[in-house]
Amino acid sequence: MRRYVIAGNWKMNLGPKKAVELIEAIKEEIKGKETAGCDIVCCVPAVDIAVVAAACEGTPIKVGAENVHWAEKGAFTGELSADMLLEAGAEYVIIGHSERRQYFGETDLTVNARVKAALAGGLKVILCVGELLNERELDITAEVVAKQTKVALKDITPEQMANVIIAYEPVWAIGTGRTATSAQADEVCGIIRNVLCGLYGENIAEATTIQYGGSMNAGNAAELLSMDNVDGGLIGGASLKAPDFATIIAAAQ
Ligand code: PEP
């Protein structure tokens, strides 16, 4: 059956020194505790990947990047390829985060190009989808997440889906302290699972990890994670606090 995945998104926080300090604090928090019930990932700024990967060696913590370019190499100043991220020590990559869509012109088509390149290059993908507040108010959440999911996964094969995690992140809940209710999170994760069922069939839909993200924290994680269709969390702010991140990991056991 599908795995729970608890992933931190550190965003544009912490240079290499502070990044290693946070990893050491997380290691200390989870030492001697049960962690086998979920995969643990820290998605970190690109400049931190190598030192964080070294600090995570021999621990259950895996390392992810926060974006990847679609080309293998070339004249793309400031960008990073899947190969480069892998070589630095990343195993996962977040693609299509709403902050990339909102501030950096990311579209469903560029998300699809990145997903294809990441999977072809050997990275595991955390694909973010989610509606804006006005889209929820217009009652078109299902259509929005279905379109984002379908376009992002265009040309992705059933075999490649083993390396895809989907993060349902309502944009109105990210960094706002306003969390979706567990019923809302479960409903939309279920809608996404139905979309996967239409694209790939029931077995793959049931095997795919679908996370909730949006102000998940130490206080609300247990309830969100108890929902049938919620298989983990993508966590921003609370992933920067070692005790809170460890509490969320504990809630996923
Ligand atoms: C995120 O950045 O993916 C996120 C969910 O942030 P926060 O937990 O801070 O809302």
XYZ file of N, CA and C and ligand atoms in Angstrom:
769
model
N 0.838 -1.216 0.000
C 0.000 0.000 0.000
C 0.867 1.257 0.000
N 0.187 2.373 -0.144
C 0.961 3.625 -0.260
C 1.639 4.006 1.061
N 2.763 4.737 0.902
C 3.562 5.187 2.036
C 3.139 6.586 2.452
N 3.169 6.830 3.729
C 3.074 8.201 4.215
C 4.414 8.898 3.918
N 4.343 10.129 3.506
C 5.558 10.915 3.306
C 5.382 12.262 4.007
N 6.278 12.548 4.934
C 6.293 13.841 5.616
C 7.477 14.620 5.047
N 7.160 15.704 4.354
C 8.217 16.463 3.673
C 8.215 17.907 4.144
N 9.389 18.405 4.449
C 9.532 19.821 4.789
C 9.899 20.606 3.545
N 9.336 21.793 3.420
C 9.720 22.722 2.360
C 10.327 23.941 3.053
N 11.646 24.012 2.992
C 12.337 25.079 3.731
C 12.248 26.421 3.014
N 11.834 26.415 1.764
C 11.710 27.649 0.964
C 13.052 28.399 0.959
N 13.025 29.738 0.949
C 14.273 30.515 0.893
C 14.705 30.896 2.309
N 14.974 29.839 3.100
C 15.415 30.037 4.479
C 16.649 29.173 4.742
N 17.594 29.709 5.458
C 18.775 29.011 5.990
C 19.860 28.735 4.942
N 21.020 29.305 5.180
C 22.205 28.953 4.401
C 22.805 27.664 4.936
N 23.907 27.180 4.327
C 24.455 25.863 4.683
C 24.701 25.647 6.175
N 25.233 26.659 6.873
C 25.574 26.443 8.291
C 24.309 26.207 9.124
N 23.336 27.085 8.957
C 22.090 26.964 9.725
C 21.294 25.732 9.280
N 21.444 25.370 8.008
C 20.736 24.193 7.498
C 21.221 22.927 8.210
N 22.530 22.810 8.362
C 23.085 21.639 9.050
C 22.667 21.657 10.525
N 22.635 22.840 11.122
C 22.190 22.921 12.527
C 20.749 22.409 12.669
N 19.896 22.782 11.714
C 18.499 22.319 11.790
C 18.418 20.799 11.599
N 19.194 20.277 10.654
C 19.188 18.814 10.455
C 19.664 18.110 11.732
N 20.714 18.644 12.343
C 21.210 18.016 13.576
C 20.125 18.054 14.663
N 19.381 19.151 14.721
C 18.303 19.261 15.723
C 17.181 18.273 15.422
N 16.852 18.095 14.147
C 15.799 17.127 13.779
C 16.274 15.705 14.122
N 17.543 15.417 13.802
C 18.099 14.085 14.132
C 17.978 13.817 15.634
N 18.293 14.821 16.426
C 18.224 14.693 17.880
C 16.780 14.429 18.325
N 15.842 15.151 17.706
C 14.425 15.012 18.079
C 13.874 13.627 17.761
N 14.347 13.028 16.636
C 13.746 11.736 16.230
C 14.551 10.540 16.746
N 15.689 10.830 17.381
C 16.556 9.744 17.882
C 15.781 8.828 18.838
N 15.838 7.527 18.554
C 15.196 6.548 19.434
C 13.685 6.478 19.284
N 13.112 7.290 18.385
C 11.655 7.262 18.201
C 11.299 6.468 16.955
N 10.068 6.010 16.888
C 9.580 5.269 15.733
C 9.466 6.232 14.532
N 10.086 5.854 13.409
C 9.943 6.692 12.208
C 9.597 5.857 10.975
N 9.556 4.526 11.157
C 9.419 3.645 9.985
C 8.074 3.787 9.291
N 7.114 4.405 9.957
C 5.780 4.527 9.359
C 5.660 5.568 8.276
N 6.708 6.344 8.054
C 6.642 7.333 6.966
C 8.036 7.568 6.404
N 8.072 8.070 5.184
C 9.329 8.576 4.639
C 9.465 10.029 5.101
N 10.677 10.430 5.405
C 10.935 11.796 5.869
C 11.831 12.483 4.841
N 11.387 13.640 4.384
C 12.150 14.363 3.358
C 12.304 15.822 3.799
N 13.483 16.363 3.631
C 13.669 17.810 3.805
C 14.050 18.399 2.455
N 13.173 19.242 1.910
C 13.448 19.917 0.644
C 14.060 21.268 0.975
N 15.281 21.459 0.522
C 16.103 22.558 1.041
C 16.591 23.434 -0.114
N 17.026 24.658 0.189
C 17.618 25.502 -0.853
C 18.776 24.769 -1.532
N 18.953 25.018 -2.825
C 19.948 24.269 -3.602
C 21.346 24.362 -2.999
N 21.682 25.524 -2.435
C 23.042 25.672 -1.873
C 23.266 24.811 -0.633
N 22.176 24.279 -0.069
C 22.288 23.459 1.147
C 22.318 21.959 0.847
N 21.975 21.577 -0.379
C 21.732 20.149 -0.654
C 22.937 19.282 -0.265
N 24.122 19.664 -0.701
C 25.294 18.795 -0.477
C 25.589 18.626 1.014
N 25.582 19.719 1.756
C 25.931 19.586 3.190
C 24.805 18.894 3.963
N 23.563 19.155 3.562
C 22.439 18.498 4.240
C 22.461 16.996 3.923
N 22.749 16.643 2.673
C 22.817 15.213 2.310
C 23.899 14.523 3.136
N 25.025 15.173 3.299
C 26.110 14.573 4.104
C 25.652 14.408 5.556
N 24.961 15.415 6.077
C 24.511 15.344 7.483
C 23.418 14.289 7.678
N 22.705 13.949 6.597
C 21.597 12.979 6.712
C 22.045 11.543 6.463
N 23.298 11.360 6.070
C 23.768 9.999 5.791
C 23.565 9.100 7.000
N 23.048 7.891 6.754
C 22.842 6.941 7.840
C 21.630 7.251 8.705
N 20.825 8.218 8.299
C 19.589 8.549 9.025
C 18.402 8.281 8.091
N 17.184 8.301 8.641
C 16.032 8.090 7.748
C 15.648 9.344 6.953
N 16.381 10.439 7.146
C 15.994 11.701 6.484
C 16.560 11.744 5.065
N 15.653 11.978 4.104
C 16.078 12.098 2.703
C 16.055 13.582 2.317
N 16.758 13.879 1.246
C 16.928 15.282 0.868
C 16.238 15.565 -0.458
N 15.606 16.729 -0.526
C 14.954 17.135 -1.773
C 15.364 18.546 -2.156
N 15.142 18.849 -3.449
C 15.340 20.210 -3.950
C 13.968 20.885 -4.041
N 13.978 22.180 -4.357
C 12.724 22.937 -4.379
C 12.256 23.269 -5.784
N 13.078 22.920 -6.780
C 12.714 23.147 -8.183
C 13.768 22.479 -9.046
N 13.450 22.273 -10.333
C 14.413 21.702 -11.277
C 14.100 22.264 -12.666
N 15.124 22.444 -13.475
C 14.860 22.900 -14.846
C 14.545 21.708 -15.739
N 13.914 21.990 -16.887
C 13.480 20.892 -17.772
C 14.567 20.453 -18.754
N 15.598 21.278 -18.904
C 16.645 20.888 -19.866
C 17.731 20.085 -19.143
N 18.452 19.286 -19.935
C 19.528 18.493 -19.323
C 20.732 19.350 -18.972
N 20.993 20.331 -19.816
C 22.100 21.271 -19.556
C 22.018 22.402 -20.569
N 22.884 23.381 -20.436
C 22.947 24.406 -21.470
C 22.865 25.817 -20.952
N 22.510 26.730 -21.854
C 22.546 28.164 -21.560
C 21.268 28.594 -20.849
N 21.175 28.236 -19.574
C 20.011 28.593 -18.748
C 20.539 29.152 -17.427
N 21.090 30.334 -17.511
C 21.766 30.956 -16.365
C 20.900 30.915 -15.108
N 21.487 30.397 -14.060
C 20.790 30.383 -12.768
C 19.952 29.141 -12.535
N 19.848 28.271 -13.515
C 18.988 27.085 -13.359
C 19.808 25.853 -12.969
N 19.101 24.800 -12.566
C 19.748 23.557 -12.128
C 19.044 22.362 -12.760
N 19.823 21.439 -13.307
C 19.241 20.253 -13.960
C 19.038 19.127 -12.946
N 18.268 18.136 -13.367
C 18.049 16.961 -12.512
C 19.374 16.291 -12.168
N 20.239 16.156 -13.157
C 21.555 15.528 -12.933
C 22.358 16.258 -11.864
N 22.335 17.582 -11.943
C 23.114 18.376 -10.991
C 22.562 18.199 -9.571
N 21.241 18.178 -9.452
C 20.625 18.025 -8.123
C 20.924 16.642 -7.550
N 20.847 15.624 -8.417
C 21.157 14.257 -7.966
C 22.606 14.164 -7.501
N 23.479 14.738 -8.308
C 24.907 14.654 -7.955
C 25.183 15.349 -6.621
N 24.435 16.422 -6.348
C 24.635 17.136 -5.073
C 24.070 16.358 -3.892
N 23.157 15.404 -4.161
C 22.637 14.579 -3.069
C 21.129 14.596 -2.909
N 20.421 15.262 -3.842
C 18.955 15.281 -3.749
C 18.373 13.985 -4.299
N 17.295 13.549 -3.665
C 16.582 12.356 -4.134
C 15.187 12.756 -4.627
N 14.666 13.841 -4.067
C 13.319 14.336 -4.381
C 13.410 15.748 -4.930
N 12.331 16.180 -5.576
C 12.234 17.594 -5.941
C 10.765 18.034 -5.905
N 10.543 19.207 -5.336
C 9.205 19.811 -5.369
C 9.038 20.477 -6.735
N 7.891 20.251 -7.364
C 7.610 20.916 -8.649
C 6.210 21.524 -8.591
N 6.095 22.747 -9.117
C 4.782 23.385 -9.241
C 4.261 23.990 -7.955
N 5.159 24.299 -7.011
C 4.690 24.948 -5.780
C 3.965 26.244 -6.143
N 2.954 26.590 -5.373
C 2.144 27.775 -5.724
C 2.973 29.052 -5.723
N 4.055 29.083 -4.915
C 4.897 30.294 -4.938
C 5.637 30.407 -6.264
N 5.996 29.285 -6.863
C 6.604 29.316 -8.202
C 5.556 29.740 -9.225
N 4.328 29.247 -9.072
C 3.274 29.615 -10.032
C 2.948 31.102 -9.902
N 2.906 31.587 -8.638
C 2.476 32.965 -8.367
C 3.547 34.004 -8.714
N 4.807 33.718 -8.359
C 5.842 34.748 -8.483
C 6.808 34.528 -9.648
N 6.852 33.332 -10.212
C 7.882 33.038 -11.210
C 7.310 32.506 -12.531
N 6.037 32.782 -12.760
C 5.455 32.491 -14.069
C 5.297 31.013 -14.388
N 5.316 30.179 -13.360
C 5.149 28.733 -13.603
C 3.739 28.460 -14.126
N 3.618 27.648 -15.153
C 2.307 27.273 -15.690
C 2.179 25.752 -15.642
N 0.986 25.260 -15.921
C 0.808 23.801 -15.936
C 1.751 23.153 -16.959
N 1.999 23.852 -18.066
C 2.867 23.274 -19.103
C 4.335 23.246 -18.674
N 4.794 24.305 -17.990
C 6.195 24.263 -17.522
C 6.334 23.252 -16.386
N 5.270 23.119 -15.591
C 5.288 22.092 -14.538
C 5.451 20.712 -15.180
N 4.691 20.469 -16.243
C 4.777 19.172 -16.944
C 6.200 18.951 -17.491
N 6.782 19.985 -18.064
C 8.142 19.843 -18.618
C 9.126 19.490 -17.505
N 8.969 20.114 -16.350
C 9.881 19.828 -15.223
C 9.653 18.411 -14.672
N 8.369 18.016 -14.584
C 8.077 16.662 -14.061
C 8.723 15.618 -14.972
N 8.579 15.807 -16.282
C 9.163 14.843 -17.222
C 10.681 14.773 -17.056
N 11.313 15.939 -16.971
C 12.784 15.967 -16.862
C 13.251 15.366 -15.532
N 12.530 15.676 -14.469
C 12.935 15.162 -13.152
C 12.854 13.636 -13.124
N 11.750 13.089 -13.621
C 11.582 11.633 -13.586
C 12.573 10.952 -14.527
N 12.753 11.530 -15.711
C 13.720 10.939 -16.653
C 15.120 10.969 -16.058
N 15.399 11.996 -15.270
C 16.734 12.131 -14.685
C 16.932 11.294 -13.435
N 15.854 10.724 -12.879
C 16.001 9.841 -11.723
C 15.605 10.447 -10.390
N 14.978 11.629 -10.399
C 14.485 12.214 -9.150
C 13.064 11.754 -8.858
N 12.696 11.733 -7.591
C 11.304 11.516 -7.200
C 10.647 12.895 -7.119
N 9.408 12.969 -7.566
C 8.741 14.270 -7.707
C 7.662 14.452 -6.649
N 7.662 15.624 -6.025
C 6.515 16.050 -5.196
C 5.811 17.136 -5.999
N 4.715 16.765 -6.626
C 3.987 17.666 -7.535
C 2.893 18.397 -6.764
N 2.967 19.735 -6.758
C 1.997 20.532 -6.001
C 0.847 20.998 -6.888
N -0.352 20.814 -6.387
C -1.550 21.353 -7.046
C -2.420 21.983 -5.961
N -3.292 22.896 -6.363
C -4.184 23.493 -5.365
C -4.857 24.736 -5.907
N -6.026 25.002 -5.366
C -6.843 26.103 -5.865
C -6.579 27.398 -5.114
N -6.844 28.527 -5.784
C -6.817 29.850 -5.146
C -8.099 30.019 -4.339
N -8.086 31.010 -3.441
C -9.280 31.249 -2.620
C -10.508 31.549 -3.491
N -10.324 32.388 -4.519
C -11.513 32.739 -5.318
C -12.007 31.546 -6.129
N -11.108 30.624 -6.459
C -11.545 29.410 -7.167
C -12.369 28.520 -6.230
N -11.967 28.457 -4.962
C -12.784 27.704 -3.991
C -14.147 28.384 -3.831
N -14.125 29.706 -3.738
C -15.399 30.412 -3.549
C -16.315 30.263 -4.763
N -15.713 30.101 -5.943
C -16.514 29.884 -7.164
C -16.936 28.422 -7.316
N -16.505 27.595 -6.349
C -16.864 26.175 -6.357
C -16.286 25.428 -7.568
N -15.039 25.811 -7.952
C -14.410 25.117 -9.086
C -13.105 24.419 -8.652
N -12.982 24.133 -7.344
C -11.771 23.464 -6.837
C -11.515 22.142 -7.575
N -12.554 21.343 -7.753
C -12.372 20.026 -8.382
C -11.832 20.179 -9.801
N -12.408 21.129 -10.535
C -11.958 21.337 -11.923
C -10.511 21.841 -11.950
N -10.180 22.752 -11.038
C -8.832 23.336 -11.022
C -7.785 22.260 -10.725
N -8.001 21.476 -9.672
C -6.969 20.484 -9.319
C -6.927 19.359 -10.358
N -8.074 19.053 -10.975
C -8.074 18.011 -12.015
C -7.255 18.476 -13.214
N -7.443 19.722 -13.619
C -6.687 20.238 -14.773
C -5.199 20.294 -14.446
N -4.859 20.826 -13.272
C -3.435 20.916 -12.905
C -2.789 19.526 -12.901
N -3.520 18.554 -12.342
C -2.972 17.191 -12.237
C -2.804 16.565 -13.627
N -3.842 16.700 -14.447
C -3.792 16.062 -15.776
C -2.689 16.661 -16.640
N -2.571 17.985 -16.649
C -1.549 18.606 -17.506
C -0.155 18.276 -16.968
N 0.015 18.331 -15.659
C 1.336 18.061 -15.073
C 1.808 16.642 -15.389
N 0.845 15.722 -15.499
C 1.211 14.306 -15.694
C 1.128 13.861 -17.154
N 0.943 14.804 -18.066
C 0.877 14.424 -19.484
C 2.177 13.714 -19.884
N 2.037 12.573 -20.549
C 3.174 11.760 -21.022
C 3.938 11.045 -19.898
N 3.465 11.121 -18.679
C 4.106 10.351 -17.594
C 3.523 8.939 -17.626
N 4.401 7.944 -17.657
C 3.946 6.568 -17.829
C 3.466 5.981 -16.494
N 2.677 4.906 -16.569
C 2.259 4.244 -15.323
C 3.464 3.836 -14.472
N 4.523 3.362 -15.105
C 5.713 2.942 -14.341
C 6.325 4.135 -13.608
N 6.357 5.279 -14.270
C 6.961 6.467 -13.640
C 6.151 6.962 -12.444
N 4.863 6.604 -12.397
C 4.023 7.090 -11.286
C 4.501 6.569 -9.926
N 5.309 5.505 -9.933
C 5.858 5.006 -8.668
C 6.763 6.050 -8.015
N 7.234 7.009 -8.818
C 8.132 8.046 -8.282
C 7.460 9.420 -8.208
N 6.141 9.414 -8.212
C 5.404 10.685 -8.119
C 4.569 10.706 -6.843
N 4.733 11.790 -6.087
C 3.877 12.098 -4.934
C 3.110 13.352 -5.330
N 1.847 13.414 -4.967
C 1.106 14.648 -5.234
C 0.840 15.341 -3.905
N 1.075 16.651 -3.884
C 0.781 17.438 -2.680
C -0.399 18.346 -3.007
N -1.518 18.106 -2.319
C -2.653 19.024 -2.462
C -2.428 20.192 -1.511
N -2.236 21.372 -2.088
C -1.953 22.556 -1.282
C -2.889 23.696 -1.679
N -3.998 23.850 -0.967
C -4.868 24.995 -1.256
C -4.078 26.281 -1.036
N -4.035 27.140 -2.039
C -3.136 28.300 -1.980
C -3.492 29.211 -0.807
N -4.773 29.286 -0.487
C -5.236 30.142 0.609
C -4.784 29.634 1.977
N -4.254 28.427 2.029
C -3.831 27.860 3.320
C -2.314 27.887 3.491
N -1.584 28.309 2.455
C -0.114 28.238 2.526
C 0.446 29.478 3.206
N 1.111 29.248 4.322
C 1.776 30.338 5.030
C 0.813 31.331 5.659
N -0.456 30.986 5.732
C -1.462 31.922 6.239
C -1.916 31.576 7.645
N -1.580 30.374 8.103
C -2.092 29.916 9.390
C -3.526 29.416 9.276
N -4.093 29.534 8.066
C -5.472 29.083 7.864
C -5.417 27.689 7.224
N -5.706 26.658 7.979
C -5.602 25.284 7.475
C -6.930 24.852 6.883
N -6.877 24.010 5.850
C -8.112 23.374 5.395
C -8.620 22.478 6.516
N -9.923 22.315 6.625
C -10.414 21.343 7.596
C -9.994 19.954 7.113
N -9.991 19.002 8.049
C -9.593 17.654 7.633
C -10.565 17.119 6.587
N -11.835 17.507 6.680
C -12.820 17.049 5.684
C -12.526 17.655 4.307
N -12.157 18.945 4.295
C -11.817 19.577 3.006
C -10.572 18.924 2.401
N -9.566 18.695 3.231
C -8.330 18.083 2.742
C -8.616 16.691 2.185
N -9.390 15.920 2.932
C -9.707 14.548 2.504
C -10.503 14.561 1.197
N -11.452 15.488 1.108
C -12.295 15.532 -0.090
C -11.453 15.801 -1.335
N -10.572 16.806 -1.257
C -9.830 17.161 -2.477
C -8.745 16.117 -2.778
N -8.113 15.555 -1.738
C -7.160 14.462 -2.005
C -7.896 13.303 -2.681
N -9.145 13.071 -2.279
C -9.958 12.022 -2.919
C -10.277 12.360 -4.367
N -10.541 13.634 -4.634
C -10.805 14.059 -6.021
C -9.566 13.803 -6.877
N -8.404 14.134 -6.333
C -7.151 13.906 -7.079
C -6.957 12.406 -7.316
N -7.278 11.598 -6.298
C -7.138 10.139 -6.475
C -8.062 9.642 -7.592
N -9.251 10.216 -7.675
C -10.161 9.832 -8.765
C -9.607 10.224 -10.122
N -8.957 11.383 -10.190
C -8.330 11.804 -11.453
C -7.243 10.781 -11.830
N -6.446 10.376 -10.848
C -5.391 9.379 -11.116
C -6.004 8.061 -11.581
N -7.147 7.724 -10.996
C -7.841 6.481 -11.381
C -8.242 6.558 -12.852
N -8.750 7.714 -13.266
C -9.124 7.893 -14.678
C -7.919 7.830 -15.597
N -6.789 8.331 -15.128
C -5.590 8.379 -15.980
C -4.853 7.043 -16.004
N -4.776 6.375 -14.843
C -3.873 5.215 -14.712
C -4.531 3.953 -14.166
N -5.801 4.049 -13.773
C -6.467 2.880 -13.193
C -6.369 2.856 -11.674
N -7.187 1.970 -11.096
C -7.361 1.975 -9.647
C -6.089 1.605 -8.875
N -5.333 0.626 -9.403
C -4.153 0.186 -8.638
C -3.165 1.317 -8.420
N -2.891 2.064 -9.481
C -1.928 3.161 -9.354
C -2.528 4.290 -8.512
N -3.817 4.560 -8.694
C -4.461 5.619 -7.892
C -4.369 5.283 -6.407
N -4.592 4.019 -6.080
C -4.554 3.611 -4.664
C -3.131 3.573 -4.114
N -2.162 3.397 -5.001
C -0.765 3.280 -4.539
C -0.062 4.627 -4.446
N -0.660 5.673 -5.001
C 0.024 6.973 -5.047
C -0.166 7.744 -3.735
N 0.929 8.249 -3.210
C 0.894 9.070 -1.997
C 0.364 10.463 -2.351
N -0.679 10.878 -1.643
C -1.226 12.230 -1.840
C -1.154 12.952 -0.491
N -0.305 13.972 -0.455
C -0.109 14.732 0.788
C -1.073 15.915 0.845
N -1.271 16.397 2.066
C -1.914 17.700 2.245
C -0.833 18.693 2.658
N -0.918 19.913 2.170
C -0.017 20.976 2.620
C -0.763 22.286 2.737
N -0.422 23.054 3.749
C -1.080 24.348 3.959
C -1.281 24.557 5.446
N -0.267 25.181 6.083
C -0.331 25.454 7.524
C -0.536 24.187 8.351
N 0.009 23.056 7.893
C 0.021 21.869 8.760
C 1.031 22.148 9.871
N 0.664 21.786 11.086
C 1.579 22.066 12.198
C 1.471 20.964 13.248
N 2.221 21.144 14.331
C 2.274 20.103 15.365
C 0.901 19.870 15.991
N 0.066 20.896 15.980
C -1.247 20.774 16.627
C -2.316 20.147 15.764
N -2.232 20.330 14.443
C -3.333 19.836 13.599
C -2.953 18.619 12.748
N -1.661 18.212 12.800
C -1.204 17.148 11.893
C -1.936 15.830 12.126
N -2.103 15.464 13.390
C -2.672 14.132 13.669
C -4.058 14.007 13.048
N -4.859 15.048 13.179
C -6.210 14.938 12.622
C -6.179 14.898 11.096
N -5.375 15.767 10.480
C -5.303 15.762 9.005
C -4.809 14.408 8.504
N -3.783 13.868 9.180
C -3.179 12.612 8.715
C -4.068 11.404 8.988
N -5.102 11.589 9.811
C -5.990 10.450 10.092
C -6.996 10.233 8.966
N -7.053 11.171 8.021
C -8.059 11.048 6.970
C -7.633 10.007 5.926
N -8.607 9.288 5.391
C -8.335 8.172 4.473
C -7.452 8.556 3.288
N -7.737 9.712 2.707
C -7.049 10.070 1.461
C -5.812 10.936 1.667
N -5.494 11.240 2.912
C -4.331 12.106 3.197
C -3.169 11.208 3.632
N -2.131 11.162 2.798
C -1.039 10.214 3.033
C 0.253 10.898 3.449
N 0.117 12.028 4.110
C 1.327 12.715 4.539
C 1.150 14.202 4.413
N 2.245 14.928 4.594
C 2.146 16.379 4.556
C 3.341 17.007 3.882
N 3.093 18.135 3.228
C 4.168 19.015 2.771
C 4.086 20.236 3.682
N 5.153 20.472 4.399
C 5.098 21.409 5.524
C 6.116 22.523 5.335
N 5.642 23.751 5.366
C 6.536 24.901 5.236
C 7.036 25.353 6.596
N 6.363 26.356 7.172
C 6.818 26.993 8.409
C 7.188 26.019 9.513
N 6.341 25.033 9.767
C 6.587 24.123 10.898
C 7.777 23.190 10.649
N 8.221 23.085 9.382
C 9.370 22.203 9.124
C 10.683 22.869 9.520
N 10.621 24.163 9.835
C 11.832 24.883 10.250
C 12.035 24.827 11.762
N 11.083 24.196 12.445
C 11.199 24.038 13.907
C 11.318 22.553 14.195
N 12.506 22.133 14.650
C 12.769 20.700 14.808
C 11.737 19.990 15.687
N 11.360 20.544 16.856
C 10.393 19.810 17.686
C 9.036 19.656 16.986
N 8.606 20.695 16.271
C 7.307 20.639 15.581
C 7.356 19.626 14.432
N 8.460 19.645 13.673
C 8.576 18.704 12.560
C 8.579 17.271 13.102
N 9.274 17.072 14.233
C 9.322 15.730 14.840
C 7.934 15.313 15.336
N 7.166 16.258 15.841
C 5.795 15.923 16.293
C 4.936 15.490 15.098
N 5.122 16.152 13.963
C 4.347 15.783 12.765
C 4.780 14.385 12.292
N 6.092 14.118 12.337
C 6.579 12.772 11.964
C 5.964 11.728 12.896
N 5.912 12.046 14.179
C 5.334 11.100 15.148
C 3.857 10.862 14.848
N 3.164 11.916 14.419
C 1.732 11.781 14.117
C 1.493 10.878 12.917
N 2.511 10.688 12.087
C 2.359 9.859 10.878
C 2.697 8.389 11.131
N 3.044 8.039 12.368
C 3.439 6.633 12.632
C 2.192 5.753 12.837
C 4.353 24.999 1.695
O 5.157 25.899 1.483
O 4.280 24.057 0.913
C 3.508 25.098 2.877
C 2.550 24.224 3.027
O 3.786 26.121 3.770
P 3.120 26.319 5.220
O 3.158 24.974 5.901
O 3.982 27.319 5.885
O 1.714 26.771 5.003
